[in-house]
Short mmCIF file of C-alpha atoms in Angstrom, two decimals:
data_model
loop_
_atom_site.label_atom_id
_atom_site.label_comp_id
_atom_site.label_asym_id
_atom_site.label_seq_id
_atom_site.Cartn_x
_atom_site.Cartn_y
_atom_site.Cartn_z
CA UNK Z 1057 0.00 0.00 0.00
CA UNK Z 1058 1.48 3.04 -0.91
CA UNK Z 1059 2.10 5.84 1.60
CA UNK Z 1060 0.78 9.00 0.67
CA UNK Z 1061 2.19 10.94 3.56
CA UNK Z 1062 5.72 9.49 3.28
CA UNK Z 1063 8.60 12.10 2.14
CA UNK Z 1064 11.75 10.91 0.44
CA UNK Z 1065 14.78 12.95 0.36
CA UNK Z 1066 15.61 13.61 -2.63
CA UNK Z 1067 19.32 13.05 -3.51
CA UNK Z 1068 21.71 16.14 -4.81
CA UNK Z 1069 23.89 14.99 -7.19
CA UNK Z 1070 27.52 15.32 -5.87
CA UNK Z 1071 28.45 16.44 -9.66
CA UNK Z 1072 27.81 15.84 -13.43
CA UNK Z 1073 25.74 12.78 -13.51
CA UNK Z 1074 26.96 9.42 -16.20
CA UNK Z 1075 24.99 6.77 -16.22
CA UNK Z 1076 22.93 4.10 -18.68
CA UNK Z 1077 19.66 3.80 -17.49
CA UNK Z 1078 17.24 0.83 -18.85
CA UNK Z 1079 13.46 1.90 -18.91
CA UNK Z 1080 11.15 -0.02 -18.69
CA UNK Z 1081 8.56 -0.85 -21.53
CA UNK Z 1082 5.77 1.84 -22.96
CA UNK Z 1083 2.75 2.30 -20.93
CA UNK Z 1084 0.64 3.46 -23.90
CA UNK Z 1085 1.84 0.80 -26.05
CA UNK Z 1086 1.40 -1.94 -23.91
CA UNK Z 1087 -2.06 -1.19 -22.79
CA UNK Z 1088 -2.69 -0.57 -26.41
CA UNK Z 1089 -1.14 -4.19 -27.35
CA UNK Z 1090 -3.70 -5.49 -24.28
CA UNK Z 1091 -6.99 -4.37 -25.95
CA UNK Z 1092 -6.00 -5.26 -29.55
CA UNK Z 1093 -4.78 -8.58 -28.35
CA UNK Z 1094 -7.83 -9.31 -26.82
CA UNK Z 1095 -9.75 -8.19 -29.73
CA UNK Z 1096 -7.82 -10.04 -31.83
CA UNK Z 1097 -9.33 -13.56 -33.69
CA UNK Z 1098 -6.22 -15.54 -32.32
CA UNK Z 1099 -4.02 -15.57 -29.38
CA UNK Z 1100 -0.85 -13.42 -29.51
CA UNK Z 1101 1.92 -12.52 -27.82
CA UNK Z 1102 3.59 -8.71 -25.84
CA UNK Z 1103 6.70 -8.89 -25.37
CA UNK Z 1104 8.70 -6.55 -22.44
CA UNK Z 1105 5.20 -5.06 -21.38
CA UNK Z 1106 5.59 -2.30 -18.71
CA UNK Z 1107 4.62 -4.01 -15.40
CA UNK Z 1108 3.10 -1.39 -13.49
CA UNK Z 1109 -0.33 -0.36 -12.10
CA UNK Z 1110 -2.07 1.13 -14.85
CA UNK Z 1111 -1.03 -2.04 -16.94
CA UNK Z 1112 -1.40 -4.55 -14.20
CA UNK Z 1113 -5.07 -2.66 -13.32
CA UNK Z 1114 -5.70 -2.80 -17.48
CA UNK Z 1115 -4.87 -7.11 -17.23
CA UNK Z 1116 -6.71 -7.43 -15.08
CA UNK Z 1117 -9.84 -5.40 -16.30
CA UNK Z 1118 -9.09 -7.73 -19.22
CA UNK Z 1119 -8.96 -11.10 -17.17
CA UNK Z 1120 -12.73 -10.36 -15.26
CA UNK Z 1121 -14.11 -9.65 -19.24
CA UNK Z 1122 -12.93 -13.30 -19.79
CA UNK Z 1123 -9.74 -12.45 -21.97
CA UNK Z 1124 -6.84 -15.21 -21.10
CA UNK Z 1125 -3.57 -13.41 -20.27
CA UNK Z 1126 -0.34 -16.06 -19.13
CA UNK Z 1127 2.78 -14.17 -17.69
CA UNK Z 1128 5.59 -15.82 -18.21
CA UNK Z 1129 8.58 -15.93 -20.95
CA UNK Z 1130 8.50 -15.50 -24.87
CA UNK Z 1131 7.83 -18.32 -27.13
CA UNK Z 1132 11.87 -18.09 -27.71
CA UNK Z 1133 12.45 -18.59 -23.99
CA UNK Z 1134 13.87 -15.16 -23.42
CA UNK Z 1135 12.36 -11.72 -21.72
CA UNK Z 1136 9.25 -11.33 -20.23
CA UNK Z 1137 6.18 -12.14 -21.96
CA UNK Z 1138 2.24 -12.13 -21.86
CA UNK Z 1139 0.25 -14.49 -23.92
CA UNK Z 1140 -3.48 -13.13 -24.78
CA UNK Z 1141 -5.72 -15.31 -25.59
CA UNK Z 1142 -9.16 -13.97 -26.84
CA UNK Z 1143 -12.41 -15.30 -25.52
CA UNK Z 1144 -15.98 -15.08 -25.61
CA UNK Z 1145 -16.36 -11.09 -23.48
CA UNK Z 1146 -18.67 -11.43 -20.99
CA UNK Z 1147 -20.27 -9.82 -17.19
CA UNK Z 1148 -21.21 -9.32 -14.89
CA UNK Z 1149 -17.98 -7.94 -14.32
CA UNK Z 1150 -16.30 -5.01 -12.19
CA UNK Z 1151 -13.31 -3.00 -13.81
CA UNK Z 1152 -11.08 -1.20 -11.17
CA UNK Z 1153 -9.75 1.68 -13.04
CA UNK Z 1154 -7.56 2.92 -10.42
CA UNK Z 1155 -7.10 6.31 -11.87
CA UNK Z 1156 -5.44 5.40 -15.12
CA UNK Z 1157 -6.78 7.33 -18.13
CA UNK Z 1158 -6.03 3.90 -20.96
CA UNK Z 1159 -8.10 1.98 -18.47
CA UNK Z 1160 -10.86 4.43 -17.92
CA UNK Z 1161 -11.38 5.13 -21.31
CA UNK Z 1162 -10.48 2.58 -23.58
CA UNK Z 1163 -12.50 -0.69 -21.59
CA UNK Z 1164 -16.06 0.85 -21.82
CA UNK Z 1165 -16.06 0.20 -25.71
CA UNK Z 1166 -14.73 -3.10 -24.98
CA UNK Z 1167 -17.49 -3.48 -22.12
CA UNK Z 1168 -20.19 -2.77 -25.08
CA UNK Z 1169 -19.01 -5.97 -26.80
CA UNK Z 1170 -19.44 -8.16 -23.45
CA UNK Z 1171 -22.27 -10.11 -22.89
CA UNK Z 1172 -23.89 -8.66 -19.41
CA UNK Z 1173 -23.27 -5.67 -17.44
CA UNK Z 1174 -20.15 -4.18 -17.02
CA UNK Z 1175 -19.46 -1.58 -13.50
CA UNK Z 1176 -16.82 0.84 -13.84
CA UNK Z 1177 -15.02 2.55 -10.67
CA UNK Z 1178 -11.98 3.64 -9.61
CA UNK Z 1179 -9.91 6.08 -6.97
CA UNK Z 1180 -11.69 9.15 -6.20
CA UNK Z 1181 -9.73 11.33 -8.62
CA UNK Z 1182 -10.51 9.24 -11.47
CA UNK Z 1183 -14.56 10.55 -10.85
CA UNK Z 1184 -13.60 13.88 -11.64
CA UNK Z 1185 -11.87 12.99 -15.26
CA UNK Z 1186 -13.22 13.51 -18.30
CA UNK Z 1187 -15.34 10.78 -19.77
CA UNK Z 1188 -18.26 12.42 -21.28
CA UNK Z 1189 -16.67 12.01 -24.87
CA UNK Z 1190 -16.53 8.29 -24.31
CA UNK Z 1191 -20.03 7.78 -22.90
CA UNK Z 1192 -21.88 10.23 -25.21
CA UNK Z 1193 -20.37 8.66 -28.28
CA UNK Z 1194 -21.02 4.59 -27.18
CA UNK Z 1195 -24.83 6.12 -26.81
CA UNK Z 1196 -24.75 7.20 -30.25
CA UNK Z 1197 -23.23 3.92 -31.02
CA UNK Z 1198 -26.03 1.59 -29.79
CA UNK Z 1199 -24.45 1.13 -26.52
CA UNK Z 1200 -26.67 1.30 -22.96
CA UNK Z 1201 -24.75 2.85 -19.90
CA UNK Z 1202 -25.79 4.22 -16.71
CA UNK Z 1203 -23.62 6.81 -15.15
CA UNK Z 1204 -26.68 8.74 -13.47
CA UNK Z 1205 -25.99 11.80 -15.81
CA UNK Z 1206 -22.47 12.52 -14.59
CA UNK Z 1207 -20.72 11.52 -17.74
CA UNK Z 1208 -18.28 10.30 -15.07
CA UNK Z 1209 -17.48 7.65 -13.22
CA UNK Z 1210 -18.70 5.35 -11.62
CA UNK Z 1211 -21.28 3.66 -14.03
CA UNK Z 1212 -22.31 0.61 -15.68
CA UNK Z 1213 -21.71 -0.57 -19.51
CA UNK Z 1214 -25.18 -2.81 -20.02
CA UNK Z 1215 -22.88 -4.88 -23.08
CA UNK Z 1216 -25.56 -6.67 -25.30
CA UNK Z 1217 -22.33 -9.06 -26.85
CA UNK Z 1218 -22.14 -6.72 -29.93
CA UNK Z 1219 -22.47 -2.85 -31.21
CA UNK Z 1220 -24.02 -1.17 -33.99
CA UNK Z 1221 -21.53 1.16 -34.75
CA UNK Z 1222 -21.55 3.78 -37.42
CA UNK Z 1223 -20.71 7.69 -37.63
CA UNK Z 1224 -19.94 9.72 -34.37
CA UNK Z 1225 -19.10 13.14 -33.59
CA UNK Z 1226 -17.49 13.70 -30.55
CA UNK Z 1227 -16.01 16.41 -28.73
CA UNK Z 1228 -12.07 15.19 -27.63
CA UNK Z 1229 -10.33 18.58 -26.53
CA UNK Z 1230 -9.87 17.48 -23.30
CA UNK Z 1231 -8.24 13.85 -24.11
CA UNK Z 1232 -7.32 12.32 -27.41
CA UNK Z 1233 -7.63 9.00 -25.65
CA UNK Z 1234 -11.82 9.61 -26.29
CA UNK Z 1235 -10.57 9.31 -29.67
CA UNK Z 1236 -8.30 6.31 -29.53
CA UNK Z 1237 -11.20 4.51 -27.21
CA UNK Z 1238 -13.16 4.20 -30.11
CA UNK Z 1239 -10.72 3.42 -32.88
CA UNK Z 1240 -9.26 0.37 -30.87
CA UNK Z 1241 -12.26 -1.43 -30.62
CA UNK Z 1242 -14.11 -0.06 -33.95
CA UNK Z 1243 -12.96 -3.32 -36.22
CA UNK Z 1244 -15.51 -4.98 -33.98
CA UNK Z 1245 -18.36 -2.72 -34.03
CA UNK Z 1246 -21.20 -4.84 -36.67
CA UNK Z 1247 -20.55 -1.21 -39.30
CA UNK Z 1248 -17.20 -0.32 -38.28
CA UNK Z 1249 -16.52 3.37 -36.80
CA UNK Z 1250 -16.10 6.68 -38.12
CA UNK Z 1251 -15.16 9.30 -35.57
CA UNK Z 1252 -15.24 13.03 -36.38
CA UNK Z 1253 -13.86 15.26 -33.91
CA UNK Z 1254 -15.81 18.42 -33.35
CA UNK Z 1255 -14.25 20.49 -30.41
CA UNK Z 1256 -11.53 22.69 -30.17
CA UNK Z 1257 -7.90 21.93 -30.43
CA UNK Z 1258 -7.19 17.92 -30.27
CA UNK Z 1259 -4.46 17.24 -28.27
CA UNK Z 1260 -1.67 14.93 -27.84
CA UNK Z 1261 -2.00 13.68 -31.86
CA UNK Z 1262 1.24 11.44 -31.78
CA UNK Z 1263 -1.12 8.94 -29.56
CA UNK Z 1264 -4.07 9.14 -32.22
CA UNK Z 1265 -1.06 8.18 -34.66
CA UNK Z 1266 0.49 5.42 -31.99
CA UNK Z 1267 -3.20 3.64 -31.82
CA UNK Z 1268 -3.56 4.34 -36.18
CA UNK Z 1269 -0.13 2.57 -36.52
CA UNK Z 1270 -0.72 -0.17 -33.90
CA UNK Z 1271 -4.14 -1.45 -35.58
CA UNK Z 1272 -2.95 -1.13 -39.10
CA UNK Z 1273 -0.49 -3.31 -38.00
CA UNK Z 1274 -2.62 -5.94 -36.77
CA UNK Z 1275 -4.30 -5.81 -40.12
CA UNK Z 1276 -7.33 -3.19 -39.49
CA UNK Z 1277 -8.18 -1.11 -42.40
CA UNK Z 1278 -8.17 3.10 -40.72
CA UNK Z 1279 -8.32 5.32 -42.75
CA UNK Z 1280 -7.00 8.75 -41.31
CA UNK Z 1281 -6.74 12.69 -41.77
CA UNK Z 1282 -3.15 12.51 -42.69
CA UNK Z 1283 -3.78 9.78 -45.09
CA UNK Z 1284 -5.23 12.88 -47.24
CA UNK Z 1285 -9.13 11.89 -45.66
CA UNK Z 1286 -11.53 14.75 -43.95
CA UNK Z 1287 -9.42 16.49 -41.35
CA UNK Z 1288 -10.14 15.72 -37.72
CA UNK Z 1289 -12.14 11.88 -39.19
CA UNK Z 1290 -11.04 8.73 -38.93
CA UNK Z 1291 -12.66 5.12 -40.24
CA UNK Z 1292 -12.26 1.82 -39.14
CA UNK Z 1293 -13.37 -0.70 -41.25
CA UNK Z 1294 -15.32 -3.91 -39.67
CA UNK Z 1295 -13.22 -6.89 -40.13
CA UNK Z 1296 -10.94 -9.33 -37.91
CA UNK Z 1297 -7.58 -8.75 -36.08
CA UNK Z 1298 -4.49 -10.94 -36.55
CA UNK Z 1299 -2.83 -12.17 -33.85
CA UNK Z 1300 0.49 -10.44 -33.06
CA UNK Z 1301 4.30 -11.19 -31.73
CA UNK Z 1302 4.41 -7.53 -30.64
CA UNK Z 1303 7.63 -6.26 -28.01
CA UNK Z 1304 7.34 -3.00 -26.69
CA UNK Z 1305 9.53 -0.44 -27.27
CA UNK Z 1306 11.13 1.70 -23.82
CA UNK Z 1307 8.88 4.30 -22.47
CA UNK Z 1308 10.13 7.56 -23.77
CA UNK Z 1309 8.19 10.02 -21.44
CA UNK Z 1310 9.58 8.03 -18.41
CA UNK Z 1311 13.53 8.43 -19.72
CA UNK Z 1312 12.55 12.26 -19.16
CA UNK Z 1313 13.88 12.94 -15.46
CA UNK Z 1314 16.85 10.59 -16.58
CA UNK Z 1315 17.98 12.23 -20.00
CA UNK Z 1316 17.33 15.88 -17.82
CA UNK Z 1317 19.23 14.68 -15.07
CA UNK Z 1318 22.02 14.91 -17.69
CA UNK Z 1319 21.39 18.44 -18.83
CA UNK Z 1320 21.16 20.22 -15.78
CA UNK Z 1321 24.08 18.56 -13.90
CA UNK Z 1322 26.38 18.82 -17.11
CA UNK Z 1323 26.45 14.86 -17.33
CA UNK Z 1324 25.76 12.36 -19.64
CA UNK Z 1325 22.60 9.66 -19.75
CA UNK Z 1326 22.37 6.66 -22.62
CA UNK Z 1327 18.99 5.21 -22.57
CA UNK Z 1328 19.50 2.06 -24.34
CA UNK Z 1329 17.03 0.70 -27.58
CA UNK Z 1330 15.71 4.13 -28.23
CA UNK Z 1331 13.71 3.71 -31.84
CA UNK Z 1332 14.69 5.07 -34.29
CA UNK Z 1333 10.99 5.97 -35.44
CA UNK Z 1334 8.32 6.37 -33.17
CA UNK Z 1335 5.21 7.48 -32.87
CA UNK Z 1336 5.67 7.46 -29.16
CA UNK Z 1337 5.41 11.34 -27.65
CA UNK Z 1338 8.80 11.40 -25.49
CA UNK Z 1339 10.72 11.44 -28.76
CA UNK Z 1340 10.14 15.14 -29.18
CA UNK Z 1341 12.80 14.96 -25.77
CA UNK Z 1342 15.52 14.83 -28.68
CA UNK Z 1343 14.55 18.30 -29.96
CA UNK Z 1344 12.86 19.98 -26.68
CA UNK Z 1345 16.38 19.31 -24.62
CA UNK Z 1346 18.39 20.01 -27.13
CA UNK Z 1347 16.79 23.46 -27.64
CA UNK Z 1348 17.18 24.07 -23.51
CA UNK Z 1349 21.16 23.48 -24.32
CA UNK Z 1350 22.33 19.94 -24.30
CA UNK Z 1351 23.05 17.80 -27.06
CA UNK Z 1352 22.06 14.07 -28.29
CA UNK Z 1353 23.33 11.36 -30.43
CA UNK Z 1354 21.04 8.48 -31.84
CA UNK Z 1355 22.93 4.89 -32.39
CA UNK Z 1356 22.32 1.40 -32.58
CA UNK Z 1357 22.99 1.17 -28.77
CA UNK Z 1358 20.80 3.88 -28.09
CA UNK Z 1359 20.08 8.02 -27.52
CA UNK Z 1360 23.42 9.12 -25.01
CA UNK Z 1361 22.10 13.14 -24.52
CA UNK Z 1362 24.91 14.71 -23.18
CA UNK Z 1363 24.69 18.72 -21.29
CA UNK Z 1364 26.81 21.08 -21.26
CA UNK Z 1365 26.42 22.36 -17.67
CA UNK Z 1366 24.19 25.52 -19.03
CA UNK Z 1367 20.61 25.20 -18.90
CA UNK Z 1368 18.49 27.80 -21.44
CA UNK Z 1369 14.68 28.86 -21.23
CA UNK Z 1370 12.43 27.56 -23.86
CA UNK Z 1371 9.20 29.18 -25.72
CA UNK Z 1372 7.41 25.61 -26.56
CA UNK Z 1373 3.72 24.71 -27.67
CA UNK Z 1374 3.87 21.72 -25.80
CA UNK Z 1375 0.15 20.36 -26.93
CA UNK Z 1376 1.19 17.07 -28.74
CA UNK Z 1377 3.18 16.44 -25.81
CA UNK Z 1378 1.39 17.53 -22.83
CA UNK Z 1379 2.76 14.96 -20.97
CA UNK Z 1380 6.39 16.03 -20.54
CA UNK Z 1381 5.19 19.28 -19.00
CA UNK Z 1382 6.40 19.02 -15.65
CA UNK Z 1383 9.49 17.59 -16.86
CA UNK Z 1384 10.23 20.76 -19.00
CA UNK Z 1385 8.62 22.89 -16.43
CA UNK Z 1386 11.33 21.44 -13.82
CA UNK Z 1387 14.24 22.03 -15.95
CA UNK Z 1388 12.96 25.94 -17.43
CA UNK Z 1389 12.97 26.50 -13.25
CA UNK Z 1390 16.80 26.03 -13.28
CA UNK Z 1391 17.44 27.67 -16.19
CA UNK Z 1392 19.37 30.98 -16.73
CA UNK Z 1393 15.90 32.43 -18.65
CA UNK Z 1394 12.48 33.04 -19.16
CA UNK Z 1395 10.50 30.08 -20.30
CA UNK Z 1396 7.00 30.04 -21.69
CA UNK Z 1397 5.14 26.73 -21.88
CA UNK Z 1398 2.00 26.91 -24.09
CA UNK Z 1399 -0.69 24.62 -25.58
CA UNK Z 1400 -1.12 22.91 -22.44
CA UNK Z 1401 -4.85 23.65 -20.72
CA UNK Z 1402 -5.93 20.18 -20.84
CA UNK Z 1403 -3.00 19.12 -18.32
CA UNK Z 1404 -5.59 20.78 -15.88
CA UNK Z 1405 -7.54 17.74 -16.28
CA UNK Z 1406 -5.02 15.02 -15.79
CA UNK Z 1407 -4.24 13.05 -12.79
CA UNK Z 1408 -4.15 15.94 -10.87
CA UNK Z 1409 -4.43 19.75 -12.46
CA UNK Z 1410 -0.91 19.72 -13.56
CA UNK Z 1411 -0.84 23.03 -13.94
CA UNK Z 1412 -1.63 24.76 -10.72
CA UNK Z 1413 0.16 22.00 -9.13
CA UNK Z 1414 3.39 22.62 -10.41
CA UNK Z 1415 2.96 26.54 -10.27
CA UNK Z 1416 2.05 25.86 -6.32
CA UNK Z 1417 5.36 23.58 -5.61
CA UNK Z 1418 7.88 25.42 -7.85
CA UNK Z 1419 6.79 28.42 -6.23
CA UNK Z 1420 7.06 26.61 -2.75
CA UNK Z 1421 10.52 26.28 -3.91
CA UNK Z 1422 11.26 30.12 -3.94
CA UNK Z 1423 10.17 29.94 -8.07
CA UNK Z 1424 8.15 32.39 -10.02
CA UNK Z 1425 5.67 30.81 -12.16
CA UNK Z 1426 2.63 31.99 -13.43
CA UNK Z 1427 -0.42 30.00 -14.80
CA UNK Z 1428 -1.25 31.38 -18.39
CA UNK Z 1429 -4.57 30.61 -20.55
CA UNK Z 1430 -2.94 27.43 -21.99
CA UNK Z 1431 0.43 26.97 -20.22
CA UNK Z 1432 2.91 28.51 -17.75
CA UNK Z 1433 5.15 31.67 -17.54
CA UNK Z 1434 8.46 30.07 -15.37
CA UNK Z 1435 10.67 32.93 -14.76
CA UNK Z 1436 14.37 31.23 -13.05
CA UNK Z 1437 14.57 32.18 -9.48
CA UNK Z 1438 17.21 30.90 -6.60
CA UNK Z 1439 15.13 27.59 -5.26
CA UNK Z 1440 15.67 26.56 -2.01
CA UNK Z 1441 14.69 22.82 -0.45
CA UNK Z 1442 11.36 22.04 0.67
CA UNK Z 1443 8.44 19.60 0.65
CA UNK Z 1444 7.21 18.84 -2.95
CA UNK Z 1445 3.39 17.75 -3.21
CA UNK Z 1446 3.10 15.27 -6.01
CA UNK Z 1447 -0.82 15.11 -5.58
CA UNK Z 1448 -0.61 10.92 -6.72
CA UNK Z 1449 0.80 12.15 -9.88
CA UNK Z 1450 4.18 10.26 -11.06
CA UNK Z 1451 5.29 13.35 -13.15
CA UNK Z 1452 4.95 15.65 -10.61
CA UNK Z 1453 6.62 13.43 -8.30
CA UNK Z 1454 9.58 12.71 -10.70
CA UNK Z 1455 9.62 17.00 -11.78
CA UNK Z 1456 10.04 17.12 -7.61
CA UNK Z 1457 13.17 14.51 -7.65
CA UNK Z 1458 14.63 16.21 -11.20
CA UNK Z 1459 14.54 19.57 -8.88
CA UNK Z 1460 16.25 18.05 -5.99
CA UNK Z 1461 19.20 16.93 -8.01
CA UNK Z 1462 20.58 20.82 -8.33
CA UNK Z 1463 18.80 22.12 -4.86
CA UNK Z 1464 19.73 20.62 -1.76
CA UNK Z 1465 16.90 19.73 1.33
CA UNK Z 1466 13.96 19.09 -1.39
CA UNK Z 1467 11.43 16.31 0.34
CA UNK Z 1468 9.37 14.67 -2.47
CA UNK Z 1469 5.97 13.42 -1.25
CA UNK Z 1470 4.43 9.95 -2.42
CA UNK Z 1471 7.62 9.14 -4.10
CA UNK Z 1472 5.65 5.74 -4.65
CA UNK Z 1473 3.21 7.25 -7.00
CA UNK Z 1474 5.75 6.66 -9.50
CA UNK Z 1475 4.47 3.22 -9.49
CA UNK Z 1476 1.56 3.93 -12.00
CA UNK Z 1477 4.13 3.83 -14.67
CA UNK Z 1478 7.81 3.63 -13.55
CA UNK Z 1479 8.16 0.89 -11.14
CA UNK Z 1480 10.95 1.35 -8.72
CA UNK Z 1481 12.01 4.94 -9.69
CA UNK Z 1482 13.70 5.71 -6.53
CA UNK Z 1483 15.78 3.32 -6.61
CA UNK Z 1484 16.75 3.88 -10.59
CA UNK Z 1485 17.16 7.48 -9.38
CA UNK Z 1486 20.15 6.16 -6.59
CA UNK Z 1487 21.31 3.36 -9.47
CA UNK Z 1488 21.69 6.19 -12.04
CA UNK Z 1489 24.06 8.22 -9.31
CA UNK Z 1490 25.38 5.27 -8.36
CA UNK Z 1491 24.08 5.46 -5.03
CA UNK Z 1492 22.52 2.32 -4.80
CA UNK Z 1493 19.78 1.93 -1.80
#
């Protein structure tokens, strides 16, 4: 059980930091590789999944549906593995969503395909997250739910063991994943899906593009705005899923604290496997560091991003990459100038309001940052230690470590909350300045 009171001590690095640091496997693509697997019209096999809570939570939301999923080792006897095994989806079931935005969003289509109700709940957080996108467009599908009018969580998917399907327009502003909900599970719908987005600015694209790449594939037919189609539309044709031998490629948003670890201690980080293309978001880390004044080199062992001991400000529209916000907000707080951070307003509906969280610690910190329209303002100030609220959100907990590294006496609370996607980050944190714990 994870303490939520607990500080950890965040360790100052003694001087420029050089380390390899392994990370672990994608959250986004393995909970991806989950629902497609068990969509799928044979068994297959993920390879290196991230183990951690939102994919452990997203298995086992899987398991009570009646999918088959075997831990153990590949078919070649090497690595981790997980063998899916489709089966017949059925209730009455409970999903535990834990707060996990894959998990909240992605299952309820699923759920419409099981035969018998399906209840979805979660921590308290995850009631106040945006699902109204989700459960509005399901309706429109054919799909019965009962969420008493909240458009929230908790509620109950009535699955009838198959969905109409059909044209949608939905409103997916505030999360792309409303988008990528209904894609992944659209091959099965009895006409397919077509999903036209109707809001304002869509956000985080390059995981629209990760769940487009990841069905084509496994043999779906999607047909897609950049593909030349209607702009903000995308079609998924009705039709059966292969079976896949699919490994997962390192999370790239979780090497963040490590690869800025190297640019504001001077050091140098390798992060080993690094693709070479990706649709994942943390590759943008290449450019976005580089621009706040280190440097990087791409190989066949992996991306070694090396600093140079000067940290610069940065003017970034972060809104395909939301998610490395508090990363980038850390580092533009130790920097020698103004940084502006825009694009960014749906952050204030993620695990926590990202924004006025990281404003409120910084500034605990002895920082100046101001909370914009659509971003932040971070204007470099002496920082001084302190306790650093993480508010059961991993990035802000690792933005709280990433700050400690450079200012001495900062307490990071939760520390554990890294759990939900980086297992064991504290002690990866000692192991990378060969501290060992």
């Amino acid at each position: 059980m994870t303490d939520h009171t607990a500080l950890w001590p965040a360790p100052t690095a003694s001087g420029p930091v050089d380390a390899t640091v392994t990370v672990p496997g994608s959250k986004s693509v393995t909970n991806r590789g989950l629902v497609l697997a068990a969509l799928a019209a044979e068994p297959g096999w993920l390879r290196r999944p991230l183990r951690s809570r939102d994919t452990v939570l997203m298995a086992e939301a899987l398991r009570t549906l009646g999918v088959g999923i075997e831990e153990g080792v590949g078919p070649d006897g090497t690595g981790e593995a997980w063998r899916i095994i489709p089966a017949g989806l059925h209730g009455p079931a409970t999903v535990d969503v834990g707060n996990a935005g894959t998990v909240m969003r992605f299952l309820p289509p699923v759920a419409a395909l099981a035969d018998g109700p399906v209840r979805f709940d979660g921590d308290p957080r995850s009631y106040e997250r945006p699902l109204h996108g989700v459960i509005h467009a399901l309706r429109a599908l054919g799909a019965m739910i009962d969420d008493d009018g909240r458009g929230a969580l908790p509620m109950t998917v009535f699955g009838g063991g198959s969905l109409t399907g059909g044209a949608v327009e939905i409103d997916a502003s505030s999360s792309s994943q409303f988008v990528s909900a209904l894609l992944l599970s659209g091959h099965r719908f009895n006409q397919g899906v077509e999903v036209r987005h109707v809001g304002g600015t869509l956000p985080s694209m390059p995981h629209i593009r990760m769940t487009v790449d990841m069905l084509r594939a496994a043999g779906a037919q999607v047909d897609t705005p950049e593909a030349g189609g209607e702009a903000d539309v995308w079609r998924v044709t009705p039709g059966a899923l292969l079976g896949r031998d699919l490994v997962v490629e390192p999370d790239l948003s979780n090497a963040q604290p490590f690869l800025a670890a190297a640019l504001v201690t001077g050091g140098r980080v390798t992060i080993p496997d690094w693709p070479a293309h990706t649709t994942q978001p943390g590759d943008a880390l290449r450019d976005l560091f580089t621009a706040m004044g280190g440097s990087c080199e791409l190989t066949e062992r992996g991306l070694t991003f090396t600093g140079t001991g000067k940290v610069q400000g940065i003017d970034a529209d972060l809104g395909e990459v939301g998610e490395l916000t508090p990363g980038i907000a850390a580092v533009a707080a130790l920097a020698d100038s103004e940084s502006v951070l825009r694009g960014v307003a749906h952050l204030r509906l993620h695990e926590t309001d990202r924004l006025a969280a990281l404003t409120r610690e910084i500034n605990g910190l002895g920082g100046d940052v101001t909370e914009t329209e659509d971003g932040l303002h971070i204007r470099p100030r002496p920082l001084h230690g302190g306790v650093f609220h993480t508010y059961d959100d991993h990035r802000l907990a690792t933005a709280g470590a990433l700050l400690g590294l450079v200012v001495p006496g900062v307490q990071v609370e939760n520390v554990g909350t890294t759990a939900k996607t980086l297992p064991d980050f504290a002690g990866m944190w000692h192991d990378m300045l060969g501290e060992g714990v």
